[in-house]
Amino acid sequence: MTPPLPPRLAMVAARVPHGAVTADVGTDHGLLPVHLLAAGRVPRAIATDRLPHAAEAVRRLAERHGVADRLEVRVGDGLRPLSPGEADVIVLAGLSGRTIARILDEGAEMAAAARRLVLQPMQALPELRRWAVSHGWTLLEEELAEDGGRFYAALVLSGPPAGRARLGDEDLDRAVAAGVGFPPSVPPSWVWVAGPLLWRRRHPLLPAALRARARLHRETAARIEARGERGAEARRRHLDAADQWEALAEHVATERDGMGSY
Ligand SMILES: C[S@@+](CC[C@H](N)C(=O)[O-])C[C@H]1O[C@@H](n2cnc3c(N)ncnc32)[C@H](O)[C@@H]1O
């Protein structure tokens, strides 16, 4: 029996190529590797977590689903429990983008030896996108999933990384924004918030995801207002940002309408 996955992890699982030995770093419950093994998608998997009690739970889950002989469970920080080249694919899901970038920086040799990284950050997504591109990883694919009104993104990076970008942050932002046709009226750094490939593809969930971002800005503005007059300028900035994200959402929705169904 294959354990079901929430939409966020189903999106990640779908980005693991058939037959790829996969390491799931920060596995916690271990649902992802057990699912991949039980579905016959991967021949072998390694599940790691820095917490020993997580490892115990993963072992029990693997036994329940009859895949314990093909799943190695290891305890340790970041990529340290792995040896270079033993995993074709490294997955880091459910952690913050900053933690993911730190783990990949600290285990740069291990990360570079994988064919593909599948990353699913819960926060600091723009920072992780910029980190990936500025460190020379190829951003192969971006995907979005929705669950209960919340949007989750996955990034697929292919290696090995080409080395640090020669451009500084602002020049890199401008180059990437221009490269994917991001409107010049919007700050170029926002391309990392929208997602360069999601934007270029006019992803079907992107308008709703951008509207959700606009709503967050409006909610922050309302909280500032409730606290009193002192934050008037910050409130204005959030309301302006909300207007701009809504305009971008409309832009994508309108262009999608014009694309027809292909
Ligand atoms: C919120 S859970 C995500 C579990 C699963 N990957 C998912 O997406 O549902 C985060 C897990 O990452 C582990 N973790 C956090 N930092 C880590 C690190 N530096 N190295 C290994 N595991 C880490 C935590 O112990 C926790 O079990």
CSV table of C-alpha atoms and ligand atoms in Angstrom, one decimal:
chain,number,residue,atom,x,y,z
A,1,MET,CA,0.0,0.0,0.0
A,2,THR,CA,1.3,3.5,-0.9
A,3,PRO,CA,0.7,6.2,1.8
A,4,PRO,CA,-1.1,9.2,0.4
A,5,LEU,CA,0.7,12.5,0.2
A,6,PRO,CA,-0.6,16.1,0.8
A,7,PRO,CA,-0.7,18.2,-2.4
A,8,ARG,CA,2.6,19.9,-1.4
A,9,LEU,CA,4.5,16.6,-1.1
A,10,ALA,CA,2.7,15.1,-4.1
A,11,MET,CA,4.1,18.0,-6.1
A,12,VAL,CA,7.6,17.2,-4.8
A,13,ALA,CA,7.2,13.4,-5.5
A,14,ALA,CA,6.2,14.1,-9.1
A,15,ARG,CA,9.5,15.9,-9.6
A,16,VAL,CA,11.6,12.9,-8.7
A,17,PRO,CA,12.6,11.1,-11.9
A,18,HIS,CA,11.7,7.4,-12.1
A,19,GLY,CA,14.6,5.2,-10.9
A,20,ALA,CA,16.5,7.9,-9.2
A,21,VAL,CA,18.1,7.0,-5.8
A,22,THR,CA,16.7,9.7,-3.6
A,23,ALA,CA,17.8,11.3,-0.4
A,24,ASP,CA,15.1,13.1,1.6
A,25,VAL,CA,16.9,15.5,4.0
A,26,GLY,CA,14.8,16.7,7.0
A,27,THR,CA,12.4,13.8,6.4
A,28,ASP,CA,10.5,14.0,9.8
A,29,HIS,CA,7.6,11.5,9.3
A,30,GLY,CA,9.3,10.0,6.2
A,31,LEU,CA,6.1,10.0,4.1
A,32,LEU,CA,7.9,11.1,0.9
A,33,PRO,CA,10.6,8.4,0.7
A,34,VAL,CA,8.1,5.7,1.8
A,35,HIS,CA,5.6,6.8,-0.8
A,36,LEU,CA,8.3,6.9,-3.5
A,37,LEU,CA,9.4,3.4,-2.6
A,38,ALA,CA,5.9,1.9,-2.2
A,39,ALA,CA,4.8,3.4,-5.5
A,40,GLY,CA,7.8,1.7,-7.2
A,41,ARG,CA,9.1,5.0,-8.4
A,42,VAL,CA,12.6,4.8,-6.9
A,43,PRO,CA,14.7,1.7,-6.2
A,44,ARG,CA,16.3,2.9,-3.1
A,45,ALA,CA,16.1,5.9,-0.8
A,46,ILE,CA,17.9,7.5,2.1
A,47,ALA,CA,15.9,9.4,4.8
A,48,THR,CA,17.8,11.7,7.1
A,49,ASP,CA,16.8,14.0,10.0
A,50,ARG,CA,18.8,15.7,12.7
A,51,LEU,CA,16.3,14.3,15.3
A,52,PRO,CA,16.8,10.7,16.4
A,53,HIS,CA,13.1,10.3,17.3
A,54,ALA,CA,12.1,11.1,13.7
A,55,ALA,CA,14.3,8.3,12.5
A,56,GLU,CA,12.4,5.8,14.7
A,57,ALA,CA,9.1,6.9,13.3
A,58,VAL,CA,10.3,6.6,9.7
A,59,ARG,CA,11.6,3.1,10.3
A,60,ARG,CA,8.2,2.0,11.7
A,61,LEU,CA,6.4,3.6,8.7
A,62,ALA,CA,8.7,1.9,6.2
A,63,GLU,CA,8.1,-1.5,7.9
A,64,ARG,CA,4.3,-0.9,7.8
A,65,HIS,CA,4.5,-0.3,4.0
A,66,GLY,CA,7.0,-3.2,3.3
A,67,VAL,CA,9.8,-1.0,2.1
A,68,ALA,CA,12.2,-1.1,5.1
A,69,ASP,CA,14.8,-3.1,3.1
A,70,ARG,CA,15.1,-0.3,0.6
A,71,LEU,CA,15.1,2.7,2.9
A,72,GLU,CA,18.2,3.7,4.9
A,73,VAL,CA,17.4,6.0,7.8
A,74,ARG,CA,20.2,8.2,9.0
A,75,VAL,CA,20.5,10.8,11.8
A,76,GLY,CA,22.6,13.9,11.3
A,77,ASP,CA,22.7,17.6,10.4
A,78,GLY,CA,22.0,18.7,6.8
A,79,LEU,CA,23.9,16.8,4.1
A,80,ARG,CA,26.5,15.4,6.5
A,81,PRO,CA,24.9,11.9,6.7
A,82,LEU,CA,25.3,11.5,2.9
A,83,SER,CA,28.4,10.6,0.8
A,84,PRO,CA,29.0,12.5,-2.4
A,85,GLY,CA,27.3,10.9,-5.4
A,86,GLU,CA,25.3,8.2,-3.5
A,87,ALA,CA,22.0,10.1,-4.2
A,88,ASP,CA,20.9,11.1,-7.7
A,89,VAL,CA,18.3,13.4,-6.3
A,90,ILE,CA,18.3,15.3,-3.0
A,91,VAL,CA,15.0,16.6,-1.6
A,92,LEU,CA,14.7,19.3,1.0
A,93,ALA,CA,11.0,19.9,1.8
A,94,GLY,CA,9.1,21.7,4.5
A,95,LEU,CA,12.0,23.7,5.8
A,96,SER,CA,12.6,27.5,5.5
A,97,GLY,CA,14.4,28.7,2.4
A,98,ARG,CA,17.2,30.1,4.5
A,99,THR,CA,17.7,26.7,6.2
A,100,ILE,CA,17.7,25.0,2.9
A,101,ALA,CA,20.3,27.4,1.5
A,102,ARG,CA,22.5,27.1,4.6
A,103,ILE,CA,22.3,23.3,4.4
A,104,LEU,CA,23.3,23.4,0.7
A,105,ASP,CA,26.1,25.9,1.4
A,106,GLU,CA,27.5,23.7,4.2
A,107,GLY,CA,27.3,20.6,2.1
A,108,ALA,CA,28.2,22.1,-1.2
A,109,GLU,CA,30.3,19.2,-2.4
A,110,MET,CA,27.5,16.7,-1.6
A,111,ALA,CA,24.9,18.9,-3.3
A,112,ALA,CA,27.0,19.4,-6.4
A,113,ALA,CA,27.4,15.6,-6.8
A,114,ALA,CA,23.6,15.1,-7.1
A,115,ARG,CA,22.0,15.3,-10.5
A,116,ARG,CA,19.0,17.2,-9.3
A,117,LEU,CA,17.8,19.1,-6.2
A,118,VAL,CA,14.0,19.3,-5.5
A,119,LEU,CA,13.4,22.0,-2.9
A,120,GLN,CA,10.1,22.9,-1.3
A,121,PRO,CA,10.6,25.9,1.1
A,122,MET,CA,7.9,27.0,3.5
A,123,GLN,CA,9.2,30.5,4.0
A,124,ALA,CA,12.0,32.7,2.4
A,125,LEU,CA,11.2,31.4,-1.1
A,126,PRO,CA,12.4,34.6,-2.9
A,127,GLU,CA,15.7,34.4,-1.0
A,128,LEU,CA,16.1,30.7,-1.9
A,129,ARG,CA,15.4,31.4,-5.6
A,130,ARG,CA,18.0,34.1,-5.8
A,131,TRP,CA,20.5,32.0,-3.8
A,132,ALA,CA,20.1,29.1,-6.3
A,133,VAL,CA,20.6,31.3,-9.4
A,134,SER,CA,23.4,33.4,-7.9
A,135,HIS,CA,25.2,30.1,-6.9
A,136,GLY,CA,25.1,28.9,-10.5
A,137,TRP,CA,22.4,26.3,-10.2
A,138,THR,CA,20.2,25.9,-13.3
A,139,LEU,CA,16.6,26.6,-12.3
A,140,LEU,CA,15.0,23.7,-14.3
A,141,GLU,CA,11.4,23.9,-13.2
A,142,GLU,CA,9.1,25.7,-10.8
A,143,GLU,CA,5.7,24.4,-9.7
A,144,LEU,CA,2.9,25.5,-7.5
A,145,ALA,CA,0.4,23.5,-5.4
A,146,GLU,CA,-2.6,24.8,-3.5
A,147,ASP,CA,-3.9,23.3,-0.3
A,148,GLY,CA,-6.7,24.8,1.8
A,149,GLY,CA,-6.1,28.3,0.3
A,150,ARG,CA,-2.4,28.2,0.9
A,151,PHE,CA,0.1,28.1,-2.0
A,152,TYR,CA,3.3,26.0,-1.9
A,153,ALA,CA,6.2,26.2,-4.5
A,154,ALA,CA,8.7,23.6,-5.5
A,155,LEU,CA,12.0,24.4,-7.3
A,156,VAL,CA,13.9,21.9,-9.3
A,157,LEU,CA,17.6,22.6,-9.7
A,158,SER,CA,20.0,20.8,-12.0
A,159,GLY,CA,23.6,20.6,-11.3
A,160,PRO,CA,26.5,20.7,-11.1
A,161,PRO,CA,26.4,24.4,-10.3
A,162,ALA,CA,28.4,26.7,-12.6
A,163,GLY,CA,29.9,28.8,-9.8
A,164,ARG,CA,29.0,32.1,-8.3
A,165,ALA,CA,27.4,34.7,-10.5
A,166,ARG,CA,29.6,37.6,-11.5
A,167,LEU,CA,26.7,40.0,-11.3
A,168,GLY,CA,25.8,41.7,-8.0
A,169,ASP,CA,22.3,41.1,-6.6
A,170,GLU,CA,20.7,44.1,-8.3
A,171,ASP,CA,22.2,43.5,-11.7
A,172,LEU,CA,21.2,39.8,-11.4
A,173,ASP,CA,17.7,40.8,-10.4
A,174,ARG,CA,17.4,43.1,-13.4
A,175,ALA,CA,18.9,40.5,-15.8
A,176,VAL,CA,16.5,37.7,-14.6
A,177,ALA,CA,13.5,40.0,-14.6
A,178,ALA,CA,14.2,41.2,-18.1
A,179,GLY,CA,14.9,37.6,-19.3
A,180,VAL,CA,11.5,36.4,-18.3
A,181,GLY,CA,9.6,39.5,-19.5
A,182,PHE,CA,8.7,40.8,-16.0
A,183,PRO,CA,7.1,44.2,-16.4
A,184,PRO,CA,9.7,47.1,-16.1
A,185,SER,CA,7.2,49.0,-13.9
A,186,VAL,CA,7.7,46.6,-11.0
A,187,PRO,CA,10.9,46.3,-8.8
A,188,PRO,CA,13.1,43.7,-10.5
A,189,SER,CA,13.7,41.9,-7.2
A,190,TRP,CA,10.0,41.0,-7.1
A,191,VAL,CA,10.7,38.4,-9.9
A,192,TRP,CA,12.0,36.2,-7.1
A,193,VAL,CA,8.7,36.5,-5.3
A,194,ALA,CA,6.6,35.7,-8.3
A,195,GLY,CA,9.0,33.0,-9.5
A,196,PRO,CA,10.9,33.5,-12.8
A,197,LEU,CA,9.7,30.3,-14.4
A,198,LEU,CA,6.2,30.5,-13.0
A,199,TRP,CA,6.0,34.0,-14.5
A,200,ARG,CA,7.4,32.9,-17.9
A,201,ARG,CA,5.0,30.0,-18.1
A,202,ARG,CA,2.0,32.1,-16.9
A,203,HIS,CA,1.4,29.2,-14.5
A,204,PRO,CA,-2.4,28.6,-14.0
A,205,LEU,CA,-2.2,29.0,-10.2
A,206,LEU,CA,0.0,32.1,-10.4
A,207,PRO,CA,-2.9,34.7,-10.5
A,208,ALA,CA,-4.4,33.2,-7.3
A,209,ALA,CA,-1.0,32.9,-5.6
A,210,LEU,CA,-0.3,36.6,-6.4
A,211,ARG,CA,-3.7,37.7,-5.1
A,212,ALA,CA,-3.0,35.8,-1.9
A,213,ARG,CA,0.2,37.8,-1.6
A,214,ALA,CA,-1.7,41.0,-2.1
A,215,ARG,CA,-4.1,39.9,0.6
A,216,LEU,CA,-1.2,39.4,3.1
A,217,HIS,CA,-0.1,43.0,2.4
A,218,ARG,CA,-3.6,44.3,3.0
A,219,GLU,CA,-3.9,42.4,6.2
A,220,THR,CA,-0.5,43.8,7.4
A,221,ALA,CA,-1.7,47.3,6.5
A,222,ALA,CA,-4.9,46.7,8.5
A,223,ARG,CA,-2.9,45.5,11.5
A,224,ILE,CA,-0.7,48.6,11.3
A,225,GLU,CA,-3.7,50.8,11.2
A,226,ALA,CA,-5.2,49.2,14.2
A,227,ARG,CA,-2.1,50.0,16.2
A,228,GLY,CA,-2.4,53.8,15.5
A,229,GLU,CA,-1.0,56.5,13.3
A,230,ARG,CA,2.7,56.0,13.8
A,231,GLY,CA,3.0,53.4,11.0
A,232,ALA,CA,1.2,55.5,8.4
A,233,GLU,CA,4.1,55.3,5.9
A,234,ALA,CA,4.6,51.5,6.3
A,235,ARG,CA,0.8,51.1,5.9
A,236,ARG,CA,0.9,53.0,2.7
A,237,ARG,CA,3.8,50.9,1.4
A,238,HIS,CA,1.8,47.7,2.1
A,239,LEU,CA,-1.3,49.1,0.4
A,240,ASP,CA,0.8,50.1,-2.7
A,241,ALA,CA,2.4,46.6,-2.8
A,242,ALA,CA,-1.0,45.0,-2.5
A,243,ASP,CA,-2.2,47.1,-5.5
A,244,GLN,CA,0.8,46.2,-7.5
A,245,TRP,CA,0.5,42.4,-6.8
A,246,GLU,CA,-3.2,42.6,-7.8
A,247,ALA,CA,-2.2,44.3,-11.0
A,248,LEU,CA,0.4,41.6,-11.7
A,249,ALA,CA,-2.2,38.9,-11.0
A,250,GLU,CA,-4.6,40.5,-13.5
A,251,HIS,CA,-1.8,40.8,-16.0
A,252,VAL,CA,-1.1,37.0,-15.8
A,253,ALA,CA,-4.8,36.1,-15.8
A,254,THR,CA,-5.5,38.3,-18.9
A,255,GLU,CA,-2.5,36.9,-20.8
A,256,ARG,CA,-3.6,33.3,-19.9
A,257,ASP,CA,-7.0,34.0,-21.2
A,258,GLY,CA,-5.4,35.0,-24.5
A,259,MET,CA,-3.3,31.9,-24.6
A,260,GLY,CA,-6.2,29.5,-25.5
A,261,SER,CA,-5.8,25.9,-24.4
A,262,TYR,CA,-2.6,24.4,-25.5
B,1,LIG,C1,8.6,20.6,9.1
B,1,LIG,S1,9.5,19.1,9.0
B,1,LIG,C2,9.3,18.7,7.2
B,1,LIG,C3,9.2,17.3,7.0
B,1,LIG,C4,9.0,16.8,5.6
B,1,LIG,N1,10.2,17.0,4.9
B,1,LIG,C5,7.9,17.5,4.9
B,1,LIG,O1,8.1,18.3,4.0
B,1,LIG,O2,6.7,17.3,5.3
B,1,LIG,C6,11.2,19.7,9.0
B,1,LIG,C7,12.1,18.5,9.5
B,1,LIG,O3,13.5,19.0,9.1
B,1,LIG,C8,14.3,18.6,10.2
B,1,LIG,N2,15.5,19.5,10.1
B,1,LIG,C9,15.5,20.8,10.4
B,1,LIG,N3,16.8,21.3,10.2
B,1,LIG,C10,17.5,20.2,9.8
B,1,LIG,C11,18.9,20.1,9.5
B,1,LIG,N4,19.7,21.1,9.5
B,1,LIG,N5,19.3,18.8,9.2
B,1,LIG,C12,18.5,17.8,9.1
B,1,LIG,N6,17.2,17.9,9.4
B,1,LIG,C13,16.7,19.1,9.8
B,1,LIG,C14,13.5,18.7,11.4
B,1,LIG,O4,14.0,18.0,12.5
B,1,LIG,C15,12.1,18.3,11.0
B,1,LIG,O5,11.9,16.9,11.2
